[in-house]
XYZ file of C-alpha atoms in Angstrom:
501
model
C 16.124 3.017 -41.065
C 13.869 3.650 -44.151
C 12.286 7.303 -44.008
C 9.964 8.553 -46.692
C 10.645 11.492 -48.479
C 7.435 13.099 -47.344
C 5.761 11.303 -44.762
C 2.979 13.562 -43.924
C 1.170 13.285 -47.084
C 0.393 9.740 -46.393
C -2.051 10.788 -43.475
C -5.711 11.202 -44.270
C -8.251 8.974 -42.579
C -11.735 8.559 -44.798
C -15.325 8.686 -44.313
C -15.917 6.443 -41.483
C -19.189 5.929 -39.204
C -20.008 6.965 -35.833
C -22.576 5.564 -33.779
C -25.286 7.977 -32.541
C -27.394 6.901 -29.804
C -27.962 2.856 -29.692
C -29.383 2.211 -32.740
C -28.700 5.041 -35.311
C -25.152 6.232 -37.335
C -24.295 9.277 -38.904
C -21.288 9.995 -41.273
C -18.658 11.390 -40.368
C -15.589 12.497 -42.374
C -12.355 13.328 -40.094
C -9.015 14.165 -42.217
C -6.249 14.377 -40.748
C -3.566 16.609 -42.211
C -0.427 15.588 -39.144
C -0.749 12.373 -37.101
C -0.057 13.797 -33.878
C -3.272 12.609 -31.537
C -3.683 13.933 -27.529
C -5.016 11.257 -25.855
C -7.570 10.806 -23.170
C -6.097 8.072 -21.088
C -8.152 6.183 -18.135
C -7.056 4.754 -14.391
C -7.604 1.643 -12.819
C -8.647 1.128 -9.368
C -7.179 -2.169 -7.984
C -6.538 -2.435 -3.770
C -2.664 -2.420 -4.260
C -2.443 1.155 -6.347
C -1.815 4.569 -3.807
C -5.064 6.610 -2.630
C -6.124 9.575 -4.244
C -4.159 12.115 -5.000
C -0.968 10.198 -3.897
C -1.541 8.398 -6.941
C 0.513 9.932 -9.984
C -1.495 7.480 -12.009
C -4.282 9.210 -10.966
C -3.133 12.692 -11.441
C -1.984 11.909 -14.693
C -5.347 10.441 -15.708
C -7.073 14.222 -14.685
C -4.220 16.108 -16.207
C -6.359 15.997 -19.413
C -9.013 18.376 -19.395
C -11.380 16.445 -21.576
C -11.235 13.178 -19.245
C -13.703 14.646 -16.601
C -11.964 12.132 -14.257
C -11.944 13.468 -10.677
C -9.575 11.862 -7.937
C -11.566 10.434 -5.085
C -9.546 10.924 -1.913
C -10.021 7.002 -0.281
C -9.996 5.506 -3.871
C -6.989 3.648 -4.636
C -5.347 4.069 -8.033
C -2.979 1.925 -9.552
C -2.526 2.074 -13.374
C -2.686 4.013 -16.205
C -3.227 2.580 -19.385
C -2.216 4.041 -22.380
C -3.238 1.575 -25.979
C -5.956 -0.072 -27.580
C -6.367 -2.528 -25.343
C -10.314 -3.145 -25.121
C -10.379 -2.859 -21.189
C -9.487 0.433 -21.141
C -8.763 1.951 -24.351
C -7.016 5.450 -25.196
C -9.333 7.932 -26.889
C -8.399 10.978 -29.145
C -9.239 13.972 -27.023
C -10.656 16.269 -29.817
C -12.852 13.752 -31.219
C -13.642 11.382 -28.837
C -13.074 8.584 -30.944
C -10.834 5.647 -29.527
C -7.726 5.066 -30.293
C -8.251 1.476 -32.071
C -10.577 2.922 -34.140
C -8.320 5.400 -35.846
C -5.653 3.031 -36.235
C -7.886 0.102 -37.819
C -9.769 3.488 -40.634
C -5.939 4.277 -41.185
C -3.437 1.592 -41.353
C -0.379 4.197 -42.277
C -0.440 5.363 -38.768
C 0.954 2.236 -37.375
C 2.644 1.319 -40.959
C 1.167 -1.757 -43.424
C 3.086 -3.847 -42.256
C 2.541 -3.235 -38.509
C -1.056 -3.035 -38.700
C -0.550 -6.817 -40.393
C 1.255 -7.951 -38.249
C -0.686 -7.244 -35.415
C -3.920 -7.316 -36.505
C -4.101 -3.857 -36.584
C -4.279 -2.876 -32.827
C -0.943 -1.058 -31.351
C 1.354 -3.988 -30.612
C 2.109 -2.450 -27.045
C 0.274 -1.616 -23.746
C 2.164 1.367 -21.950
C 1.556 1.994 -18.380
C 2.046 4.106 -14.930
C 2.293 1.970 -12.044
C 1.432 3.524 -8.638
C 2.347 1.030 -6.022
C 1.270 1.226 -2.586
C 1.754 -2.382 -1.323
C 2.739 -5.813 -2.898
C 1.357 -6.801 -6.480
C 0.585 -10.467 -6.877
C 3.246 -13.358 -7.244
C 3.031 -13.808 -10.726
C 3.905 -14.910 -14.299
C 2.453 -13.871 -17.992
C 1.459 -16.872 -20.048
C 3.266 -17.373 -23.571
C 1.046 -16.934 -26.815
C 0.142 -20.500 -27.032
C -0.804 -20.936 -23.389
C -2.554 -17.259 -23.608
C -5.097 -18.862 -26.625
C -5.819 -22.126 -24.225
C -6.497 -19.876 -20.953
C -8.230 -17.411 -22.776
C -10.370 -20.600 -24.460
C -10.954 -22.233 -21.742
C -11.613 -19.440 -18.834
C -11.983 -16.161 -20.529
C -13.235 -14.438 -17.207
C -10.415 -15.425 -15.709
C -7.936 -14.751 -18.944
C -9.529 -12.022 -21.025
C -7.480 -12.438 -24.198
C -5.455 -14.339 -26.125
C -2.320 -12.839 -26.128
C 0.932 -13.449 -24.339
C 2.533 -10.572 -22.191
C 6.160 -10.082 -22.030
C 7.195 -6.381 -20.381
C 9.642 -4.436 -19.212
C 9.667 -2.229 -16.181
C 11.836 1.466 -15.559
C 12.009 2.432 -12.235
C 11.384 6.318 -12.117
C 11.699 6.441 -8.121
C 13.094 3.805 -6.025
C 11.712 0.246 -6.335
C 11.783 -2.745 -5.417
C 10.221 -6.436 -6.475
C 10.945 -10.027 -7.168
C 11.812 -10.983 -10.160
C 12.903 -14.560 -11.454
C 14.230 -17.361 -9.242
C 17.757 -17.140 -7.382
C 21.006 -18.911 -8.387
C 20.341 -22.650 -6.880
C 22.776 -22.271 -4.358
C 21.407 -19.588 -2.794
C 18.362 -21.505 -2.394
C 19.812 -24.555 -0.713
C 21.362 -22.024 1.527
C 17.551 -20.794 2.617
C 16.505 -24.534 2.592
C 19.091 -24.997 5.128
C 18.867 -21.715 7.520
C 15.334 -21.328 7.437
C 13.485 -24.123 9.605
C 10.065 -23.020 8.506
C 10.278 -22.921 4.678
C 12.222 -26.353 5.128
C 9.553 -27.811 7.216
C 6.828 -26.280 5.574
C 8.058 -27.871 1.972
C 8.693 -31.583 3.776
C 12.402 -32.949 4.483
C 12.269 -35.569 1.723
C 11.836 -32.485 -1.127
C 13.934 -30.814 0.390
C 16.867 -33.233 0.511
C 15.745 -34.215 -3.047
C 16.165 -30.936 -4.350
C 19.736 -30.478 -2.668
C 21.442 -33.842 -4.064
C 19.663 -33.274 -7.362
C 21.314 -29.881 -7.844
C 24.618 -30.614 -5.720
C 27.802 -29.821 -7.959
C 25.737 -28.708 -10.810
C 24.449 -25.579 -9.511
C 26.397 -23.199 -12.039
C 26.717 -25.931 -14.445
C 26.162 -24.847 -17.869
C 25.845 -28.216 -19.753
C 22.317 -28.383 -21.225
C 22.060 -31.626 -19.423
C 22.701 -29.961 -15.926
C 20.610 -27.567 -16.300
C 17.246 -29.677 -17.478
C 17.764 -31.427 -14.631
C 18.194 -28.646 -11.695
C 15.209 -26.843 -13.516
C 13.220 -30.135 -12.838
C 14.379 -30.066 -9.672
C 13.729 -26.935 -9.103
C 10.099 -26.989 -10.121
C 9.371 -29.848 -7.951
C 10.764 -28.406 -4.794
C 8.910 -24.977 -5.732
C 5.601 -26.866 -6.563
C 6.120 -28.609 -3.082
C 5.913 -25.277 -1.189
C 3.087 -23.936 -3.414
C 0.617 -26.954 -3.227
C 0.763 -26.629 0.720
C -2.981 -26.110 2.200
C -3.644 -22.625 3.709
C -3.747 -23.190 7.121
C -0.752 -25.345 7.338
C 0.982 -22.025 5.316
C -0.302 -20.019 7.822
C 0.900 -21.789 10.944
C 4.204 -21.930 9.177
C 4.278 -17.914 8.577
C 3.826 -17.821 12.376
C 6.922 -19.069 12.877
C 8.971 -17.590 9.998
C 7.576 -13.702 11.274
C 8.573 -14.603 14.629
C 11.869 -16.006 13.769
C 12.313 -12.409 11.595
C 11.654 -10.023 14.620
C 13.896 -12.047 16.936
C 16.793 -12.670 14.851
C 17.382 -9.390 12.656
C 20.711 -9.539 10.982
C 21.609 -13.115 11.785
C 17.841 -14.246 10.344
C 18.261 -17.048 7.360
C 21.721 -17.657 8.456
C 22.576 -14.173 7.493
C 21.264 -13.597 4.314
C 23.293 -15.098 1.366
C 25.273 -12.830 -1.032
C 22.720 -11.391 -2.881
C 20.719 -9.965 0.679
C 21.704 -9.604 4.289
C 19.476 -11.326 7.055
C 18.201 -7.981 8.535
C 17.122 -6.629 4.612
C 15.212 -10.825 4.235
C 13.906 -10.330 7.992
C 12.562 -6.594 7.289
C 10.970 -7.371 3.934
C 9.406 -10.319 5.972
C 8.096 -8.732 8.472
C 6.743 -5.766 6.212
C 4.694 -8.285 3.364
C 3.330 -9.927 6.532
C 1.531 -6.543 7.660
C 0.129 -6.412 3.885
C -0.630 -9.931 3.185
C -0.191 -12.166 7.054
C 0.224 -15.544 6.897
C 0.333 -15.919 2.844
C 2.179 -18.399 0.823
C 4.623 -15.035 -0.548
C 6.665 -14.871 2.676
C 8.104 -18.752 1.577
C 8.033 -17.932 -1.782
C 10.565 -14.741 -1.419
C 13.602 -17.210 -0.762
C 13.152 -18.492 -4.134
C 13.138 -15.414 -6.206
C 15.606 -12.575 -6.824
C 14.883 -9.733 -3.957
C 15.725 -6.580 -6.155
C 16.154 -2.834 -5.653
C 16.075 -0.702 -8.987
C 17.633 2.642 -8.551
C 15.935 5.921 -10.360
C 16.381 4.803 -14.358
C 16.963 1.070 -13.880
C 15.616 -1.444 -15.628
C 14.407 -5.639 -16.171
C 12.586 -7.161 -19.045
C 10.546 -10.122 -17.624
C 9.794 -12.269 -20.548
C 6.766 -14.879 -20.939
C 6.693 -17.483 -18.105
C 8.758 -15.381 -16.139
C 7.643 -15.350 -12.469
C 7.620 -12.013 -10.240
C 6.181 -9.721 -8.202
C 6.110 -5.546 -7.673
C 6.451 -4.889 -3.633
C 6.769 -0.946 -3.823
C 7.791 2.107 -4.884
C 8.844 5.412 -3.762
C 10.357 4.246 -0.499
C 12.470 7.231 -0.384
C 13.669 6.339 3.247
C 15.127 2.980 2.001
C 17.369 4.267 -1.045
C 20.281 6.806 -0.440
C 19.815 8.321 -4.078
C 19.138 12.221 -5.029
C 16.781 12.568 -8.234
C 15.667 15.909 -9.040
C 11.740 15.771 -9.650
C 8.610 17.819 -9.583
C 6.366 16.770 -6.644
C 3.927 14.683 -8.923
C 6.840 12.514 -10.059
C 7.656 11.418 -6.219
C 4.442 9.411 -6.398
C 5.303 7.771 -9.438
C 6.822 4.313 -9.335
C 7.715 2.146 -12.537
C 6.850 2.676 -15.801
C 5.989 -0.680 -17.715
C 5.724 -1.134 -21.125
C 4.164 -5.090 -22.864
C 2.803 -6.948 -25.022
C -0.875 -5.661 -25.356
C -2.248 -7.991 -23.076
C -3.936 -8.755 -19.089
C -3.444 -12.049 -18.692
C -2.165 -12.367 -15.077
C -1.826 -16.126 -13.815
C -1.358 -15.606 -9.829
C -0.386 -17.748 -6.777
C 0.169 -15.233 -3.747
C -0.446 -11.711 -2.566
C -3.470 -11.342 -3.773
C -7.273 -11.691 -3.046
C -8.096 -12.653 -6.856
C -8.216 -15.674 -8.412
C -5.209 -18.021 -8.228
C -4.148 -20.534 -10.951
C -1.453 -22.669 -8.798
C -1.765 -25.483 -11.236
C -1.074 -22.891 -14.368
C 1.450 -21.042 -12.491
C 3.630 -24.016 -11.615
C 3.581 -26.034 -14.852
C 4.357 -23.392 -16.963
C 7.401 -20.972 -15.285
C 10.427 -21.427 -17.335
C 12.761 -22.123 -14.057
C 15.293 -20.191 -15.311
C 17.667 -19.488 -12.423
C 20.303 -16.370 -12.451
C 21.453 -13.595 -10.282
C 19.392 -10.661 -10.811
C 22.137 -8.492 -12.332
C 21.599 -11.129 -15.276
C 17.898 -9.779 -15.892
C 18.565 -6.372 -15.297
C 18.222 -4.604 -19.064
C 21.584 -2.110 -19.882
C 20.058 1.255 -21.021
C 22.195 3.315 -24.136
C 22.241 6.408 -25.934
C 19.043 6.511 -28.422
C 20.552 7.010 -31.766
C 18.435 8.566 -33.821
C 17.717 12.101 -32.067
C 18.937 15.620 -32.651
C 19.766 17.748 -29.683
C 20.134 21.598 -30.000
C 22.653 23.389 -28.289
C 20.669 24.412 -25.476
C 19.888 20.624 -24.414
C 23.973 19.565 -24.994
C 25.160 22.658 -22.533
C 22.630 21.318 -20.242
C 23.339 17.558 -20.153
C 20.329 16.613 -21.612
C 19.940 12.889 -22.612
C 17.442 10.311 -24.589
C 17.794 6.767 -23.362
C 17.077 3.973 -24.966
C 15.672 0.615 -23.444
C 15.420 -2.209 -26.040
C 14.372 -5.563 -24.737
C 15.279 -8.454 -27.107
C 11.767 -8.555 -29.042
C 9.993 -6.329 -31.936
C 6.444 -4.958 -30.218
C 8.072 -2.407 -28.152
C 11.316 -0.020 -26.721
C 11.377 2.852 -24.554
C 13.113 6.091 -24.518
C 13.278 8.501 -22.051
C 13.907 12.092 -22.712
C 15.388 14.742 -20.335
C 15.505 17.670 -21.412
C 17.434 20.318 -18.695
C 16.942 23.797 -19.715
C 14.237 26.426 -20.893
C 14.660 25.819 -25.025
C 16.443 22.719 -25.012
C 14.655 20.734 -27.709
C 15.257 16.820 -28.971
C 14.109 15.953 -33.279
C 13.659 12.355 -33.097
C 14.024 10.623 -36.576
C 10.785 9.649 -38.293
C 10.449 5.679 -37.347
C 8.573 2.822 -39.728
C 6.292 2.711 -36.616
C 3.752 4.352 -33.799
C 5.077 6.039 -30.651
C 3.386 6.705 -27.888
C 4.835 9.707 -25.327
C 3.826 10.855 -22.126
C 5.510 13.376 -20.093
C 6.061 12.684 -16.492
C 7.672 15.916 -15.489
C 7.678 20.004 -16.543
C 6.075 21.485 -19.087
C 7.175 21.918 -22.854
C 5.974 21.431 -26.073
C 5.381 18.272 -28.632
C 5.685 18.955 -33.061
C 4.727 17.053 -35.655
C 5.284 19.100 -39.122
C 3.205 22.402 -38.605
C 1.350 21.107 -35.538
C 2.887 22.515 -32.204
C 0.917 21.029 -28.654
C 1.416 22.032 -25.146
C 2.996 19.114 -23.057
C 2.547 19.274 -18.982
C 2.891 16.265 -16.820
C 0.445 13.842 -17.582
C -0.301 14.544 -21.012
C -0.076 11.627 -23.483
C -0.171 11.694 -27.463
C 0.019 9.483 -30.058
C 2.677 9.968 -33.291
C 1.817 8.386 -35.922
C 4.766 6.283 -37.939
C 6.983 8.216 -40.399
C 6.498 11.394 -38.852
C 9.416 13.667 -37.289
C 8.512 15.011 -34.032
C 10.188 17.691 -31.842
C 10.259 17.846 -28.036
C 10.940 21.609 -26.837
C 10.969 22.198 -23.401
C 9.849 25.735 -21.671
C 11.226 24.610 -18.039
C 14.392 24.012 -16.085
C 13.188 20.028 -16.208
C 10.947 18.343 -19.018
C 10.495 14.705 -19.574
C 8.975 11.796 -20.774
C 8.873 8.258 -22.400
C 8.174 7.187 -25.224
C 7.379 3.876 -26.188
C 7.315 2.636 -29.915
C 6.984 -0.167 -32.277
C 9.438 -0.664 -35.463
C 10.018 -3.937 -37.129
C 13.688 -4.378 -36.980
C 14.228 -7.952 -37.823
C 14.411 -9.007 -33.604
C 12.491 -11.831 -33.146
C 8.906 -11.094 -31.533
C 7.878 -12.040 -28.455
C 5.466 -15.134 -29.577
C 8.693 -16.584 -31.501
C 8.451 -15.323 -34.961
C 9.960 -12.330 -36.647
């Protein structure tokens, strides 16, 4: 890790304009002595996200003084952005300015080489999910894909960028994420008569003797071929017409109630029939009669405990059910009451492309979505990310006596990591390293204090800043619990999510 000597001297943005009114511009010169930004950070309001003020997103949207966001009680609220993204970009709260445009009059504060590679926009979208019912069935296009959608149906696909991201349970979660070891789904092909009949007998036979003694085959050959298998017995279930769906989800909901534990023969070993026949029952209430409930006994059902984590890469199909289901999860995780409304937090490629086939009253792609899912089969602890010890902080005493921790989640590309911080005590305070990079940190929990060279700010949940790259910066808390993530961008040689590095 290359740090310069004196990294603060490299920060001083230059005359730039500002538009005043429609037509007019004024000057306006803005130096600035210590990249550490407080950002103003907006919501968005999509049907799935919790109402009002159960939303953390929410909360942590009107946290910031300056965002003279108020929290409409039946409104739903699902995410919080934090980035450049054009939908919703991040604005510097003292200035007003947005985030983008600081970044693009000062390439240091992402680095040269960042700001080139990226084409100078922050390489990362950061998010709060607040998750009140099922998210669509879905999958993130690749880059290549991402330019054709976005050429071809840009209302539809509002950029051009692919959208790989990784997701950190900070209550209890669960989801669907990638499809199931093979076996397991000839065993649901078998011991559910509705899915069977719904997908025909002939595709379903097909797909059994095409994958039959190969299942956890690992010759290249083997696997081509139970991937095309797998996509043809998947695309038979997804090309079935509505009603005949519904009629089918009739019968599956029914056979759910009725049967309880012994429901889909049992479960197989990765779910027991009563968890399958619950989780069918409750998507019904949210979403009756819709392709999902079929779809569910091809993917991975998982539950992420309080700091878990899974990178879902491009092409990668899944779908967020809920969060917070304290009632389902026998964990203990010591929180302020705004953090038991919080869900995940999800960090990607700056992107929202979104191709979708189920759970959802927006526009479906089934054409997209099946053609271009990788079929990669595995057991979910395969996809689950393994969280370490971030390096490159300093704790002081305080935070070692009080088991304080910074944990590091590095999926296997360059735009972005995550590290969360807990700090424990009153005084317990975490240097981090200067990085060839940006950060971006919110704090989810107590209050404390952020420092970058002679600039101290006051940190409370929901409060988000930017840190510009090469610049140390100190986390000091002044409660009994104080964290927050940070994600960040540094070039390190991995290879990038769109293939290069």
């Amino acid at each position: 890790m290359e740090v310069p000597e004196d990294p603060l001297k490299r920060f001083n943005i230059a005359s730039t304009h500002t538009r005043a009114g429609s037509s007019q511009y004024q000057s306006k010169v803005i130096r600035m002595q210590v990249p550490l930004i407080q950002l103003q950070c907006g919501v968005n309001s999509y049907d799935w996200g919790k109402v009002g003020a159960e939303s953390a997103a929410a909360k942590y949207a009107a946290a910031t003084e300056a965002n003279q966001f108020s929290i409409e009680s039946e409104k739903p609220y699902a995410e919080l952005w934090m980035g450049t993204h054009p939908s919703l970009p991040s604005k510097d709260v003292e200035t007003q300015r947005s985030l983008l445009d600081l970044i693009q009059d000062n390439k240091a504060l992402m680095s040269l080489k960042i700001s080139e590679k990226y084409g100078e926009k922050l390489p990362f979208l950061f998010k709060v999910l607040s998750i009140r019912k099922a998210l669509s069935i879905q999958a993130h296009p690749n880059k290549k894909l991402a330019e054709q959608l976005h050429s071809k149906d840009p209302k539809n696909y509002p950029d051009d960028n692919h959208k790989p991201e990784m997701t950190i349970a900070v209550t209890p979660f669960d989801g669907l994420c990638g499809f199931r070891p093979l076996k397991e789904i000839t065993h649901f092909l078998a011991t559910v008569p509705s899915l069977r009949k719904l997908i025909g007998e002939d595709a379903a036979k097909d797909f059994e003797d095409a994958v039959s003694g190969r299942e956890t085959s690992s010759s290249a050959e083997d696997m081509e071929r139970n991937k095309k298998a797998l996509q043809t017995v998947f695309s038979a279930l997804m090309n079935q017409d509505r009603s005949t769906v519904a009629a089918g989800a009739k019968e599956l909901v029914a056979s759910a109630k009725k049967e309880g534990e012994l429901f889909a023969g049992g479960g197989g070993p990765s779910n027991n029939g009563k968890e399958l026949a619950d989780l069918v029952v409750r998507l019904n209430e949210q979403f009756e009669g819709d392709i999902g409930l079929f779809v569910l006994f091809y993917l991975n059902y998982v539950k992420l405990e309080v700091g878990e984590a899974m990178f879902l890469k491009a092409d990668d199909i899944h779908a967020y059910l809920s969060g917070g289901k304290w009632h389902r999860f026998n964990i203990c995780y010591r929180s302020s009451p705004l953090t038991k409304t919080l869900d995940i937090i999800e960090c990607m490629a700056s992107s929202d492309n979104v191709v979708r086939a189920g759970f959802t009253p927006k526009f479906q792609d089934i054409p997209t979505l099946t053609s271009m899912l990788t079929y990669s089969y595995a057991p979910i602890s395969e996809q689950k990310m393994k969280p370490v010890d971030y390096p490159y902080v300093t704790l002081n005493r305080t935070a070692y006596s009080s088991s304080s921790s910074a944990t590091l989640y590095d999926p296997p590309i360059e735009e972005f990591s995550v590290v969360k911080t807990e700090l424990n005590d009153k005084g317990a305070k975490a240097t981090f390293e200067a990085i060839d990079g940006p950060s971006v940190i919110i704090c989810t929990a107590g209050s404390g204090s952020i420092s970058v060279g002679p600039k101290t700010e006051k940190v409370k949940a929901g409060y988000v800043f930017f840190v510009g790259a090469t610049a140390e910066c100190v986390l000091e808390s002044d409660s009994k619990s104080f964290t927050t993530f940070k994600a960040f961008c540094e070039l390190s040689g991995k290879e990038s999510a769109n293939g290069t590095s």
